Amino acid sequence: MVKVRAARPAEAEALTGLVMRSKAHWGYDAAFLAACAAELRIRPDEVTARRIVVAEDPEGAVLGLASLEGGAPQATLGLLFVEPSAIGQGVGRILYRDVLRRAVQQGVRRLVIDSDPHAAGFYRAMGAVAAPTASAPPAGLPGALVRFEAAPAPLADWARAWTGGGRAVHVGNVAEFNAQFGDSSLDAEQSAAHHYSCLAAFYSPYPSVLVLPRAVPAGWTELVCRQLGWTGVEVYDGLVERGPGLVEAVRARPALAARLTGAGEPLVPWGLTRPFGLLAGRPWRAGELRYESKAAAHGLFGRILAEGGHPGIVLPAQVRAAGRWAAARLLAARARAGESTVLKSEHGVGGSGTTVVTAGQVRAAGGARALLRRLPRGPLLVEEFVDGPADPGAARDLTYDGFVDPAGRVHEVGAALMDVTAGAYRGATVGPGAVPDRAEKPLLAFGAAVGRELAASGYRGWFDVDFVVDAEGRLAPTETNLRLTGPSIAFMVAARLDALRGSGHLVRIADRVELGARLPEAQLDELCADLARGCAELGAVFVPAIPTGAFDPAPWLGVLVAARSLETLDAAEELVRSEAAAVGAMFDAFEPADRPPDPARRAGERP
C-alpha cells in the first residue's frame, strides 16, 4: 500500500531527480529540460516551506511527490510528479487527494494548478476545472501550461452528523425492511430488494464494512473503492440468497456479529427493523415507522398544513378504499367526472402498488371493474391526480431528504429531482441547480416541518418527503419514506466526491441501465472499467451501483454518474446507456435471425 509522508530536506536532490525524470517522460528534448531545470529544482530549505510530501511503497521507495504552496484562502499545487515506472498505478491520484485534504485543513478554498499539457487529462479526471486563462510558457519554450482550479471542501456538516464524522458498518437489509409491512404489491421472493441491497456500499460517505445478502463481484468493490477513494473496506456477502433474513443470518454467526458490533463504529441499515434493533442493541419501537404508511403520511401532511405557514404547498385529496371493488366504484365516479386517479397500496415502494388511471383508460376498458386485475388486493388509497406543468421539460417529481439524529435533532440534507415515469421511480439527480430555485425554498421548509413531527413521534433515522409539482408550480406532498432511498445514495456520493475532488458535484443515480447481453463476471468488470475511463475523459465520474442485476435473464445495471454541470452529467449518462446497450452487438452475428425477442423489461423500482 502506498503511504504519504512529509518530505525531508535531505531528500531534496533525489526529489529533484525524480521531477526531471517525470518531466522527461513526456518526450521533451534536452534543451527544453535544461531550460526547466532551475525552475523545477527543489532546494533543501524549500522542502518544508513548500509543504512537500512524498508517496512511498511498502519498501520505502519514493514513487512521487506533491507540494501545497501558499496560504488560505488561495493556494497552489506547485508540484505533482510521479516516477515514470509508477505512472498509471494510482500514485498521482493518491498525492492529488492528499493535497486537497491538506488544503481543507488549512482553510484553502481555491487551489490553482498550472498543468503540463500532457497531464491535463489527469487533472480533468480528478475533478479540477479548466480556468478561463492558461499560463504562458517561458520565452522560446514549447507548450503552454494549462490552468485548472479546484475548490477544496470539507465533508458536509450533515454527513459528519450522520455517522459522527467517521466510518460506518453498512447493513443491506432492504428485503427485511420491506417484508415487515406484508404489502401485497411487493414481490414475495424480494428478488429486487436483494439487488438493491448493493446500495449498502453507499449508506454513508465512507464505509468500513459492507454486509450484503447476495454475493457481489470482487471487481465491483475494487472499482467502487478506487472511484471513491476508500481503503480497507471489508465485505461480507452471500449471506442470504432468498428471503428477507439478512440480519438473522448475521446473528446466527456470532463471530461476524461481534465483528460488526464490537468496533465502536455506527451500524447503518437501509431501514429500522426488529432484527436490526436486536443486533445493534437498539430498542425496537414499531410505532416509529407509522408514517411509512401513505395514509398516515397524508394525515400528517394535512395537520402540518392546517397550522399554516406553507403557502406554496397543496395536498391532494385521498380516500381509503377497503378493497378492489370499493376502489373501482370510487375510480368510476372520478372517471365520469373526467378526472384521472392515483391508486396506491399502503406500503408499496418504488412505484410498486401505484397505478395512474385516466378517465380515457376507464372508458377504453369498458368500465372501472375491468381494470381490477391491475390493482393489488387489500386496502387501497384512491388519490386525486395532480396535473403537472404544461411544459413537459419542467421539473415534476421532487424530494426532500433529511434525518433525525439520536438526540432528536433534524438535519437537512437537501432537495433532489426525481425521474418518475407512470408512477415508477427510475432515478434522481442531486446537487447545485438540480432543483428549480422557486421550488427549493417551500420544499425545504415543508420537509423540515415533517422532520420535526417525525422527531416528536419518536422516529430516529433517515427520511424523505416526495412531492409532485402542479400546473401552477405549487408542491403537492405524496408520501414519506422512513429509510434510505436512491436519492439518499446520490447525496452520500456527492458528499464524498465534494470532499475528495472539490465542491460542486451533481450526482445522478439511474436505477436501471439495460445491458445488451449477460456477461461473465470478468467481462462485466472490463465494461465498468471502460465506462469509468470514458466518463473521466468527459470530466465525469462513473460508479457502478448495482452489479448483480447484470446476471439476471434480462440484464441491467444500477449506476451513479457525477459531474460539475448538467450538460456533462447528461453526456456521461448517455455514454453509459449507449455503451451498456451495445454490449450484445458482438453476439448478433452468431444468433439466428428469428431468435425470440428479449423478455419484457419492467421499470426499475425504488425500494
mmCIF file of C-alpha atoms in Angstrom, residues 293-599:
data_model
loop_
_atom_site.group_PDB
_atom_site.id
_atom_site.type_symbol
_atom_site.label_atom_id
_atom_site.label_comp_id
_atom_site.label_asym_id
_atom_site.label_seq_id
_atom_site.Cartn_x
_atom_site.Cartn_y
_atom_site.Cartn_z
ATOM 1 C CA SER A 293 -47.829 4.310 5.633
ATOM 2 C CA LYS A 294 -49.018 6.531 2.793
ATOM 3 C CA ALA A 295 -52.341 7.107 4.549
ATOM 4 C CA ALA A 296 -50.670 8.085 7.831
ATOM 5 C CA ALA A 297 -48.265 10.391 5.977
ATOM 6 C CA HIS A 298 -51.201 12.048 4.197
ATOM 7 C CA GLY A 299 -52.816 12.730 7.560
ATOM 8 C CA LEU A 300 -49.546 14.178 8.876
ATOM 9 C CA PHE A 301 -49.262 16.486 5.869
ATOM 10 C CA GLY A 302 -52.806 17.704 6.446
ATOM 11 C CA ARG A 303 -52.120 18.529 10.097
ATOM 12 C CA ILE A 304 -48.975 20.481 9.197
ATOM 13 C CA LEU A 305 -50.775 22.473 6.510
ATOM 14 C CA ALA A 306 -53.686 23.194 8.859
ATOM 15 C CA GLU A 307 -51.243 25.070 11.093
ATOM 16 C CA GLY A 308 -50.396 27.438 8.208
ATOM 17 C CA GLY A 309 -47.061 28.805 7.058
ATOM 18 C CA HIS A 310 -46.674 26.809 3.843
ATOM 19 C CA PRO A 311 -48.368 28.821 1.084
ATOM 20 C CA GLY A 312 -46.559 27.006 -1.746
ATOM 21 C CA ILE A 313 -47.850 23.570 -0.685
ATOM 22 C CA VAL A 314 -51.175 21.905 -1.621
ATOM 23 C CA LEU A 315 -52.449 18.486 -0.527
ATOM 24 C CA PRO A 316 -54.148 16.074 -2.968
ATOM 25 C CA ALA A 317 -57.433 14.603 -1.719
ATOM 26 C CA GLN A 318 -57.148 10.957 -0.623
ATOM 27 C CA VAL A 319 -59.737 8.325 0.365
ATOM 28 C CA ARG A 320 -59.129 4.844 1.746
ATOM 29 C CA ALA A 321 -60.988 2.018 -0.023
ATOM 30 C CA ALA A 322 -61.451 -1.257 1.830
ATOM 31 C CA GLY A 323 -60.676 -3.351 -1.247
ATOM 32 C CA ARG A 324 -60.602 -3.528 -5.035
ATOM 33 C CA TRP A 325 -64.392 -3.346 -5.513
ATOM 34 C CA ALA A 326 -64.685 -0.227 -3.364
ATOM 35 C CA ALA A 327 -61.728 1.294 -5.200
ATOM 36 C CA ALA A 328 -63.393 0.523 -8.529
ATOM 37 C CA ARG A 329 -66.540 2.388 -7.501
ATOM 38 C CA LEU A 330 -64.535 5.439 -6.494
ATOM 39 C CA LEU A 331 -62.490 5.199 -9.681
ATOM 40 C CA ALA A 332 -65.657 5.004 -11.799
ATOM 41 C CA ALA A 333 -67.100 8.087 -10.132
ATOM 42 C CA ARG A 334 -63.938 10.081 -10.781
ATOM 43 C CA ALA A 335 -63.776 8.864 -14.389
ATOM 44 C CA ARG A 336 -67.346 10.021 -15.007
ATOM 45 C CA ALA A 337 -66.236 13.469 -13.838
ATOM 46 C CA GLY A 338 -63.358 13.327 -16.330
ATOM 47 C CA GLU A 339 -60.694 13.081 -13.607
ATOM 48 C CA SER A 340 -57.553 10.955 -13.511
ATOM 49 C CA THR A 341 -56.817 8.971 -10.352
ATOM 50 C CA VAL A 342 -53.794 7.621 -8.490
ATOM 51 C CA LEU A 343 -54.363 4.216 -6.858
ATOM 52 C CA LYS A 344 -51.882 3.303 -4.123
ATOM 53 C CA SER A 345 -51.249 0.377 -1.847
ATOM 54 C CA GLU A 346 -50.475 1.247 1.746
ATOM 55 C CA HIS A 347 -46.744 0.495 1.712
ATOM 56 C CA GLY A 348 -45.744 -0.097 -1.919
ATOM 57 C CA VAL A 349 -42.200 1.002 -2.680
ATOM 58 C CA GLY A 350 -40.540 2.392 -5.775
ATOM 59 C CA GLY A 351 -43.848 2.713 -7.565
ATOM 60 C CA SER A 352 -44.909 -0.864 -6.824
ATOM 61 C CA GLY A 353 -48.605 -0.780 -5.968
ATOM 62 C CA THR A 354 -49.044 2.679 -7.522
ATOM 63 C CA THR A 355 -51.173 2.988 -10.658
ATOM 64 C CA VAL A 356 -52.238 6.135 -12.508
ATOM 65 C CA VAL A 357 -55.580 5.664 -14.305
ATOM 66 C CA THR A 358 -57.069 8.255 -16.646
ATOM 67 C CA ALA A 359 -60.750 8.679 -17.440
ATOM 68 C CA GLY A 360 -59.965 7.636 -21.016
ATOM 69 C CA GLN A 361 -58.421 4.377 -19.833
ATOM 70 C CA VAL A 362 -61.533 3.563 -17.824
ATOM 71 C CA ARG A 363 -63.755 4.189 -20.849
ATOM 72 C CA ALA A 364 -61.482 2.188 -23.153
ATOM 73 C CA ALA A 365 -61.541 -0.775 -20.756
ATOM 74 C CA GLY A 366 -65.328 -0.745 -20.643
ATOM 75 C CA GLY A 367 -65.528 0.419 -17.038
ATOM 76 C CA ALA A 368 -63.573 0.548 -13.778
ATOM 77 C CA ARG A 369 -64.229 -3.087 -12.856
ATOM 78 C CA ALA A 370 -62.440 -4.260 -15.970
ATOM 79 C CA LEU A 371 -59.282 -2.703 -14.553
ATOM 80 C CA LEU A 372 -59.469 -4.609 -11.268
ATOM 81 C CA ARG A 373 -56.752 -7.063 -12.231
ATOM 82 C CA ARG A 374 -54.292 -4.160 -12.369
ATOM 83 C CA LEU A 375 -54.876 -3.401 -8.708
ATOM 84 C CA PRO A 376 -53.243 -5.119 -5.720
ATOM 85 C CA ARG A 377 -55.504 -6.849 -3.240
ATOM 86 C CA GLY A 378 -56.211 -5.395 0.150
ATOM 87 C CA PRO A 379 -56.884 -1.810 1.232
ATOM 88 C CA LEU A 380 -56.206 0.795 -1.422
ATOM 89 C CA LEU A 381 -55.791 4.536 -1.337
ATOM 90 C CA VAL A 382 -57.661 6.474 -4.008
ATOM 91 C CA GLU A 383 -55.916 9.798 -4.527
ATOM 92 C CA GLU A 384 -56.530 12.853 -6.655
ATOM 93 C CA PHE A 385 -54.153 13.015 -9.604
ATOM 94 C CA VAL A 386 -52.191 16.274 -9.675
ATOM 95 C CA ASP A 387 -51.828 17.724 -13.169
ATOM 96 C CA GLY A 388 -48.262 18.812 -13.809
ATOM 97 C CA PRO A 389 -46.765 21.851 -15.561
ATOM 98 C CA ALA A 390 -47.706 22.387 -19.196
ATOM 99 C CA ASP A 391 -44.021 22.351 -20.176
ATOM 100 C CA PRO A 392 -43.052 18.653 -20.475
ATOM 101 C CA GLY A 393 -39.461 19.546 -19.635
ATOM 102 C CA ALA A 394 -40.342 21.263 -16.356
ATOM 103 C CA ALA A 395 -39.495 19.659 -13.022
ATOM 104 C CA ARG A 396 -42.339 17.369 -11.954
ATOM 105 C CA ASP A 397 -41.137 14.993 -9.206
ATOM 106 C CA LEU A 398 -39.047 16.320 -6.321
ATOM 107 C CA THR A 399 -37.946 15.008 -2.947
ATOM 108 C CA TYR A 400 -36.615 16.346 0.358
ATOM 109 C CA ASP A 401 -34.027 14.310 2.290
ATOM 110 C CA GLY A 402 -33.077 14.698 5.923
ATOM 111 C CA PHE A 403 -32.579 12.688 9.081
ATOM 112 C CA VAL A 404 -33.299 12.773 12.782
ATOM 113 C CA ASP A 405 -30.239 12.104 14.931
ATOM 114 C CA PRO A 406 -30.304 10.075 18.179
ATOM 115 C CA ALA A 407 -30.827 13.283 20.184
ATOM 116 C CA GLY A 408 -33.941 14.154 18.152
ATOM 117 C CA ARG A 409 -32.351 16.947 16.109
ATOM 118 C CA VAL A 410 -33.462 17.270 12.488
ATOM 119 C CA HIS A 411 -30.700 17.656 9.881
ATOM 120 C CA GLU A 412 -31.458 18.938 6.407
ATOM 121 C CA VAL A 413 -29.625 17.095 3.626
ATOM 122 C CA GLY A 414 -31.199 18.730 0.585
ATOM 123 C CA ALA A 415 -33.591 18.532 -2.343
ATOM 124 C CA ALA A 416 -33.425 16.279 -5.389
ATOM 125 C CA LEU A 417 -35.055 15.977 -8.788
ATOM 126 C CA MET A 418 -36.512 12.516 -9.387
ATOM 127 C CA ASP A 419 -37.091 10.665 -12.636
ATOM 128 C CA VAL A 420 -40.554 9.090 -12.318
ATOM 129 C CA THR A 421 -42.450 7.540 -15.228
ATOM 130 C CA ALA A 422 -46.044 6.285 -14.857
ATOM 131 C CA GLY A 423 -45.637 6.269 -11.088
ATOM 132 C CA ALA A 424 -42.405 4.221 -11.168
ATOM 133 C CA TYR A 425 -39.209 5.736 -9.766
ATOM 134 C CA ARG A 426 -36.226 5.411 -12.134
ATOM 135 C CA GLY A 427 -33.566 7.640 -10.610
ATOM 136 C CA ALA A 428 -32.704 11.037 -9.164
ATOM 137 C CA THR A 429 -30.286 13.947 -9.507
ATOM 138 C CA VAL A 430 -28.827 15.919 -6.592
ATOM 139 C CA GLY A 431 -26.503 18.888 -6.461
ATOM 140 C CA PRO A 432 -26.308 22.577 -7.418
ATOM 141 C CA GLY A 433 -29.106 23.593 -9.779
ATOM 142 C CA ALA A 434 -30.800 20.170 -9.868
ATOM 143 C CA VAL A 435 -33.990 21.595 -8.302
ATOM 144 C CA PRO A 436 -35.555 24.850 -9.603
ATOM 145 C CA ASP A 437 -34.890 27.798 -7.299
ATOM 146 C CA ARG A 438 -38.559 28.698 -6.859
ATOM 147 C CA ALA A 439 -39.412 25.168 -5.695
ATOM 148 C CA GLU A 440 -36.472 24.677 -3.364
ATOM 149 C CA LYS A 441 -37.438 27.085 -0.571
ATOM 150 C CA PRO A 442 -41.006 25.792 0.053
ATOM 151 C CA LEU A 443 -39.805 22.211 -0.365
ATOM 152 C CA LEU A 444 -37.080 22.590 2.260
ATOM 153 C CA ALA A 445 -39.408 24.391 4.676
ATOM 154 C CA PHE A 446 -42.117 21.733 4.454
ATOM 155 C CA GLY A 447 -39.603 18.874 4.629
ATOM 156 C CA ALA A 448 -38.139 20.347 7.813
ATOM 157 C CA ALA A 449 -41.639 20.610 9.306
ATOM 158 C CA VAL A 450 -42.232 16.931 8.565
ATOM 159 C CA GLY A 451 -38.875 16.118 10.166
ATOM 160 C CA ARG A 452 -39.859 17.898 13.366
ATOM 161 C CA GLU A 453 -43.088 15.897 13.535
ATOM 162 C CA LEU A 454 -41.218 12.654 12.953
ATOM 163 C CA ALA A 455 -38.754 13.530 15.701
ATOM 164 C CA ALA A 456 -41.627 14.291 18.096
ATOM 165 C CA SER A 457 -43.196 10.917 17.252
ATOM 166 C CA GLY A 458 -40.002 9.136 18.342
ATOM 167 C CA TYR A 459 -38.548 8.335 14.932
ATOM 168 C CA ARG A 460 -34.764 8.360 14.634
ATOM 169 C CA GLY A 461 -33.112 7.886 11.255
ATOM 170 C CA TRP A 462 -33.190 8.933 7.607
ATOM 171 C CA PHE A 463 -36.396 10.139 5.972
ATOM 172 C CA ASP A 464 -37.624 11.828 2.834
ATOM 173 C CA VAL A 465 -40.758 13.586 1.621
ATOM 174 C CA ASP A 466 -41.758 13.166 -2.023
ATOM 175 C CA PHE A 467 -43.595 15.877 -3.966
ATOM 176 C CA VAL A 468 -45.170 16.424 -7.357
ATOM 177 C CA VAL A 469 -45.373 19.880 -8.943
ATOM 178 C CA ASP A 470 -48.829 21.019 -10.045
ATOM 179 C CA ALA A 471 -49.790 23.115 -13.084
ATOM 180 C CA GLU A 472 -49.352 26.342 -11.098
ATOM 181 C CA GLY A 473 -45.896 25.407 -9.813
ATOM 182 C CA ARG A 474 -47.071 24.505 -6.313
ATOM 183 C CA LEU A 475 -45.774 21.414 -4.494
ATOM 184 C CA ALA A 476 -48.042 18.536 -3.511
ATOM 185 C CA PRO A 477 -46.543 16.113 -0.938
ATOM 186 C CA THR A 478 -47.355 12.484 -1.720
ATOM 187 C CA GLU A 479 -45.522 10.259 0.795
ATOM 188 C CA THR A 480 -42.736 9.882 3.310
ATOM 189 C CA ASN A 481 -40.098 7.149 3.332
ATOM 190 C CA LEU A 482 -38.550 6.292 6.698
ATOM 191 C CA ARG A 483 -35.447 4.663 5.287
ATOM 192 C CA LEU A 484 -32.648 5.262 2.865
ATOM 193 C CA THR A 485 -33.589 5.567 -0.815
ATOM 194 C CA GLY A 486 -31.983 6.092 -4.212
ATOM 195 C CA PRO A 487 -31.770 9.888 -3.795
ATOM 196 C CA SER A 488 -30.154 9.452 -0.380
ATOM 197 C CA ILE A 489 -27.451 7.325 -2.027
ATOM 198 C CA ALA A 490 -26.802 10.138 -4.511
ATOM 199 C CA PHE A 491 -26.451 12.625 -1.630
ATOM 200 C CA MET A 492 -23.905 10.340 0.096
ATOM 201 C CA VAL A 493 -21.803 10.035 -3.056
ATOM 202 C CA ALA A 494 -21.999 13.787 -3.715
ATOM 203 C CA ALA A 495 -20.729 14.483 -0.186
ATOM 204 C CA ARG A 496 -17.841 12.060 -0.673
ATOM 205 C CA LEU A 497 -16.857 13.422 -4.081
ATOM 206 C CA ASP A 498 -17.012 17.023 -2.868
ATOM 207 C CA ALA A 499 -14.598 16.145 -0.056
ATOM 208 C CA LEU A 500 -12.414 14.058 -2.378
ATOM 209 C CA ARG A 501 -12.327 16.200 -5.535
ATOM 210 C CA GLY A 502 -13.587 19.669 -4.586
ATOM 211 C CA SER A 503 -17.070 21.092 -4.157
ATOM 212 C CA GLY A 504 -19.890 21.430 -6.661
ATOM 213 C CA HIS A 505 -20.710 17.892 -7.799
ATOM 214 C CA LEU A 506 -24.016 16.933 -9.341
ATOM 215 C CA VAL A 507 -24.739 13.222 -8.886
ATOM 216 C CA ARG A 508 -27.328 11.175 -10.731
ATOM 217 C CA ILE A 509 -28.427 7.695 -9.757
ATOM 218 C CA ALA A 510 -30.017 5.676 -12.561
ATOM 219 C CA ASP A 511 -31.593 2.576 -11.097
ATOM 220 C CA ARG A 512 -31.807 0.569 -14.291
ATOM 221 C CA VAL A 513 -29.469 0.769 -17.280
ATOM 222 C CA GLU A 514 -30.254 -2.058 -19.685
ATOM 223 C CA LEU A 515 -27.383 -4.272 -20.819
ATOM 224 C CA GLY A 516 -27.393 -5.674 -24.329
ATOM 225 C CA ALA A 517 -26.333 -9.106 -23.078
ATOM 226 C CA ARG A 518 -25.452 -11.046 -19.959
ATOM 227 C CA LEU A 519 -21.723 -11.042 -19.370
ATOM 228 C CA PRO A 520 -19.349 -13.243 -17.399
ATOM 229 C CA GLU A 521 -18.025 -11.508 -14.308
ATOM 230 C CA ALA A 522 -14.650 -10.693 -15.863
ATOM 231 C CA GLN A 523 -16.279 -9.024 -18.872
ATOM 232 C CA LEU A 524 -18.617 -7.069 -16.589
ATOM 233 C CA ASP A 525 -15.554 -5.763 -14.740
ATOM 234 C CA GLU A 526 -13.992 -4.808 -18.077
ATOM 235 C CA LEU A 527 -17.127 -2.963 -19.175
ATOM 236 C CA CYS A 528 -17.296 -0.991 -15.926
ATOM 237 C CA ALA A 529 -13.611 -0.082 -16.175
ATOM 238 C CA ASP A 530 -14.175 1.138 -19.743
ATOM 239 C CA LEU A 531 -17.171 3.218 -18.612
ATOM 240 C CA ALA A 532 -15.089 4.735 -15.811
ATOM 241 C CA ARG A 533 -12.399 5.756 -18.303
ATOM 242 C CA GLY A 534 -14.911 7.099 -20.811
ATOM 243 C CA CYS A 535 -16.673 9.222 -18.213
ATOM 244 C CA ALA A 536 -13.339 10.520 -16.898
ATOM 245 C CA GLU A 537 -12.499 11.771 -20.385
ATOM 246 C CA LEU A 538 -15.713 13.804 -20.256
ATOM 247 C CA GLY A 539 -14.785 15.209 -16.836
ATOM 248 C CA ALA A 540 -17.320 12.953 -15.096
ATOM 249 C CA VAL A 541 -17.201 10.093 -12.591
ATOM 250 C CA PHE A 542 -18.793 6.679 -13.149
ATOM 251 C CA VAL A 543 -19.604 4.401 -10.209
ATOM 252 C CA PRO A 544 -21.428 1.086 -10.722
ATOM 253 C CA ALA A 545 -24.079 0.959 -8.002
ATOM 254 C CA ILE A 546 -25.997 -2.301 -8.554
ATOM 255 C CA PRO A 547 -23.913 -5.001 -10.306
ATOM 256 C CA THR A 548 -25.948 -8.116 -9.523
ATOM 257 C CA GLY A 549 -28.747 -7.211 -11.951
ATOM 258 C CA ALA A 550 -26.228 -7.858 -14.729
ATOM 259 C CA PHE A 551 -26.678 -11.601 -14.158
ATOM 260 C CA ASP A 552 -30.482 -11.586 -14.487
ATOM 261 C CA PRO A 553 -32.096 -13.111 -17.598
ATOM 262 C CA ALA A 554 -32.853 -9.541 -18.737
ATOM 263 C CA PRO A 555 -29.554 -7.973 -17.589
ATOM 264 C CA TRP A 556 -29.213 -4.446 -16.241
ATOM 265 C CA LEU A 557 -27.008 -2.271 -14.047
ATOM 266 C CA GLY A 558 -27.717 0.397 -11.471
ATOM 267 C CA VAL A 559 -25.229 3.256 -11.902
ATOM 268 C CA LEU A 560 -24.124 6.581 -10.471
ATOM 269 C CA VAL A 561 -22.610 9.336 -12.589
ATOM 270 C CA ALA A 562 -21.247 12.642 -11.294
ATOM 271 C CA ALA A 563 -20.109 15.876 -12.924
ATOM 272 C CA ARG A 564 -19.981 19.615 -12.308
ATOM 273 C CA SER A 565 -22.542 20.596 -14.942
ATOM 274 C CA LEU A 566 -25.865 19.195 -16.101
ATOM 275 C CA GLU A 567 -24.549 19.080 -19.671
ATOM 276 C CA THR A 568 -21.614 16.869 -18.683
ATOM 277 C CA LEU A 569 -23.869 14.768 -16.466
ATOM 278 C CA ASP A 570 -26.280 14.155 -19.344
ATOM 279 C CA ALA A 571 -23.396 13.305 -21.668
ATOM 280 C CA ALA A 572 -21.980 10.824 -19.137
ATOM 281 C CA GLU A 573 -25.348 9.124 -18.689
ATOM 282 C CA GLU A 574 -25.828 8.881 -22.455
ATOM 283 C CA LEU A 575 -22.359 7.354 -22.814
ATOM 284 C CA VAL A 576 -23.120 4.769 -20.116
ATOM 285 C CA ARG A 577 -26.500 3.832 -21.588
ATOM 286 C CA SER A 578 -25.241 3.559 -25.167
ATOM 287 C CA GLU A 579 -22.165 1.513 -24.235
ATOM 288 C CA ALA A 580 -24.232 -0.772 -22.000
ATOM 289 C CA ALA A 581 -26.834 -1.331 -24.712
ATOM 290 C CA ALA A 582 -24.111 -2.087 -27.269
ATOM 291 C CA VAL A 583 -22.694 -4.912 -25.196
ATOM 292 C CA GLY A 584 -24.719 -7.525 -27.050
ATOM 293 C CA ALA A 585 -23.822 -6.330 -30.563
ATOM 294 C CA MET A 586 -20.828 -8.645 -30.758
ATOM 295 C CA PHE A 587 -23.139 -11.639 -30.386
ATOM 296 C CA ASP A 588 -25.617 -10.674 -33.126
ATOM 297 C CA ALA A 589 -23.694 -12.362 -35.904
ATOM 298 C CA PHE A 590 -23.805 -15.674 -34.052
ATOM 299 C CA GLU A 591 -27.537 -15.716 -33.240
ATOM 300 C CA PRO A 592 -30.313 -16.858 -35.583
ATOM 301 C CA ALA A 593 -32.262 -14.065 -37.246
ATOM 302 C CA ASP A 594 -35.542 -15.489 -35.944
ATOM 303 C CA ARG A 595 -34.474 -15.670 -32.309
ATOM 304 C CA PRO A 596 -37.232 -14.718 -29.862
ATOM 305 C CA PRO A 597 -37.323 -11.140 -28.603
ATOM 306 C CA ASP A 598 -35.894 -10.207 -25.227
ATOM 307 C CA PRO A 599 -38.274 -10.625 -22.279
#
